[in-house]
XYZ file of C-alpha atoms in Angstrom:
163
model
C -0.646 20.536 8.709
C 2.796 21.273 7.273
C 3.297 20.242 3.674
C 5.642 20.549 0.697
C 8.066 23.533 0.777
C 6.958 24.547 4.283
C 8.799 21.528 5.755
C 12.048 23.018 7.087
C 13.847 19.833 8.237
C 16.906 18.820 6.200
C 16.116 15.100 6.484
C 12.797 13.274 6.816
C 11.494 9.731 7.378
C 9.346 9.086 4.292
C 6.323 6.818 3.854
C 5.090 6.134 0.306
C 1.621 6.384 -1.238
C 0.712 2.791 -0.313
C 2.119 2.964 3.214
C 5.518 1.488 2.310
C 8.559 2.756 4.220
C 10.928 4.625 1.890
C 13.460 5.367 4.640
C 15.317 8.516 5.593
C 16.099 10.948 2.775
C 16.715 14.641 2.256
C 13.689 16.902 2.058
C 14.705 18.005 -1.468
C 14.677 14.404 -2.709
C 11.288 13.789 -1.102
C 9.834 16.959 -2.674
C 11.149 15.891 -6.085
C 9.541 12.470 -5.584
C 6.243 14.124 -4.579
C 6.258 16.340 -7.691
C 7.099 13.332 -9.861
C 4.017 11.455 -8.554
C 1.920 14.679 -8.506
C 1.111 14.375 -4.786
C 1.808 16.365 -1.606
C 4.541 15.737 0.935
C 2.900 16.049 4.369
C 4.722 16.211 7.716
C 2.943 14.058 10.318
C 4.791 15.200 13.455
C 7.540 17.619 14.432
C 8.221 15.846 17.730
C 10.815 13.387 16.383
C 14.012 13.761 14.459
C 13.911 13.140 11.535
C 10.224 14.069 11.275
C 7.936 11.417 9.747
C 6.435 12.523 6.422
C 4.061 10.897 3.993
C 3.229 11.164 0.309
C -0.515 11.895 0.062
C -2.739 12.976 -2.825
C -4.090 16.519 -2.349
C -7.712 15.420 -1.825
C -6.738 12.752 0.706
C -4.769 15.280 2.774
C -7.828 17.531 3.072
C -10.000 14.550 4.039
C -7.561 13.565 6.798
C -7.665 17.101 8.222
C -11.480 17.064 8.192
C -11.582 13.671 9.925
C -9.182 14.908 12.612
C -11.389 17.953 13.187
C -14.439 15.702 13.577
C -12.617 13.558 16.136
C -11.395 16.534 18.139
C -14.861 18.104 17.989
C -16.091 15.379 20.334
C -13.353 15.891 22.887
C -14.188 16.226 26.605
C -13.420 19.944 26.699
C -16.231 20.614 24.193
C -18.870 19.401 26.679
C -21.642 21.684 27.721
C -22.173 22.329 31.412
C -25.872 22.384 32.264
C -26.830 23.992 35.552
C -29.642 22.586 37.665
C -30.878 24.823 40.469
C -32.258 23.183 43.598
C -33.683 24.417 46.868
C -33.655 22.728 50.271
C -37.360 23.426 50.702
C -38.293 21.429 47.546
C -40.753 18.576 47.861
C -39.673 14.992 47.235
C -41.369 14.777 43.848
C -39.541 17.897 42.624
C -36.238 16.509 43.919
C -36.820 13.256 42.003
C -37.637 15.215 38.846
C -34.414 17.243 39.109
C -32.403 14.066 39.752
C -33.848 12.350 36.655
C -33.116 15.511 34.666
C -29.470 15.323 35.799
C -29.360 11.615 34.803
C -30.638 12.487 31.310
C -28.036 15.214 30.858
C -25.196 12.936 31.983
C -26.385 10.112 29.697
C -26.373 12.570 26.796
C -22.679 13.303 27.477
C -22.876 16.779 28.993
C -21.721 17.884 32.438
C -24.120 18.852 35.227
C -23.604 21.612 37.757
C -25.882 21.194 40.748
C -26.555 24.450 42.601
C -28.469 24.122 45.871
C -29.792 27.388 47.335
C -29.367 27.617 51.134
C -29.926 30.210 53.858
C -27.461 30.347 56.739
C -24.780 27.979 58.019
C -27.198 25.382 59.405
C -28.754 24.888 55.996
C -25.252 24.884 54.462
C -24.386 21.587 56.134
C -27.783 20.133 55.167
C -27.200 21.300 51.598
C -23.762 19.704 51.547
C -25.204 16.405 52.795
C -27.892 16.502 50.113
C -25.290 17.271 47.420
C -23.213 14.252 48.563
C -26.358 12.118 48.502
C -27.157 13.280 44.949
C -23.593 12.519 43.830
C -23.878 8.974 45.196
C -27.200 8.363 43.444
C -25.819 9.786 40.160
C -22.493 7.916 40.410
C -23.731 5.354 37.877
C -23.899 8.106 35.218
C -21.124 10.514 36.206
C -18.442 11.421 38.724
C -17.567 14.562 40.667
C -14.983 16.824 39.058
C -15.090 19.349 41.861
C -15.612 18.813 45.544
C -18.837 19.989 47.133
C -18.329 23.728 47.593
C -20.306 25.585 50.240
C -20.135 29.320 49.711
C -22.501 31.820 51.257
C -26.000 31.123 50.000
C -25.321 28.120 47.780
C -23.805 24.649 47.622
C -22.247 23.756 44.267
C -20.927 20.497 42.809
C -20.133 19.553 39.204
C -20.504 16.068 37.723
C -18.952 14.910 34.431
C -20.277 11.884 32.526
C -18.293 8.640 32.478
C -16.272 8.089 29.294
């Protein structure tokens, strides 16, 4: 957050304490106005010319920064990726348990990486088919972010939860 003397633009678009538009003015005038009201001049964005700025009390500026951090803390890139290991020789009950575990993880908002252990190329195609089948049954809770990858002794696919 850029505020007060750190704002380098010569002109700014100013918004007052109550949200009223004060128009375009020089940065010096805006700083004088901020000092007069004993508040901070905060730059909202550097992407436009003149940059939009706002008069905000010091405590309110800190609160806004904290709220923004809370919002960004729940962004998609902060998701955990939980790995579930599977084996082609598993019994049906164990397969169902692993599938329900994946459903729970996706409902919670985390990503799931399904890793199916295989031996040889014949099992590789069977593993790929099973991975596709799992993706279809979990499609209600999440979608594939990667294709089904068959590499050597394992088949891997990642599912992200729906937004």
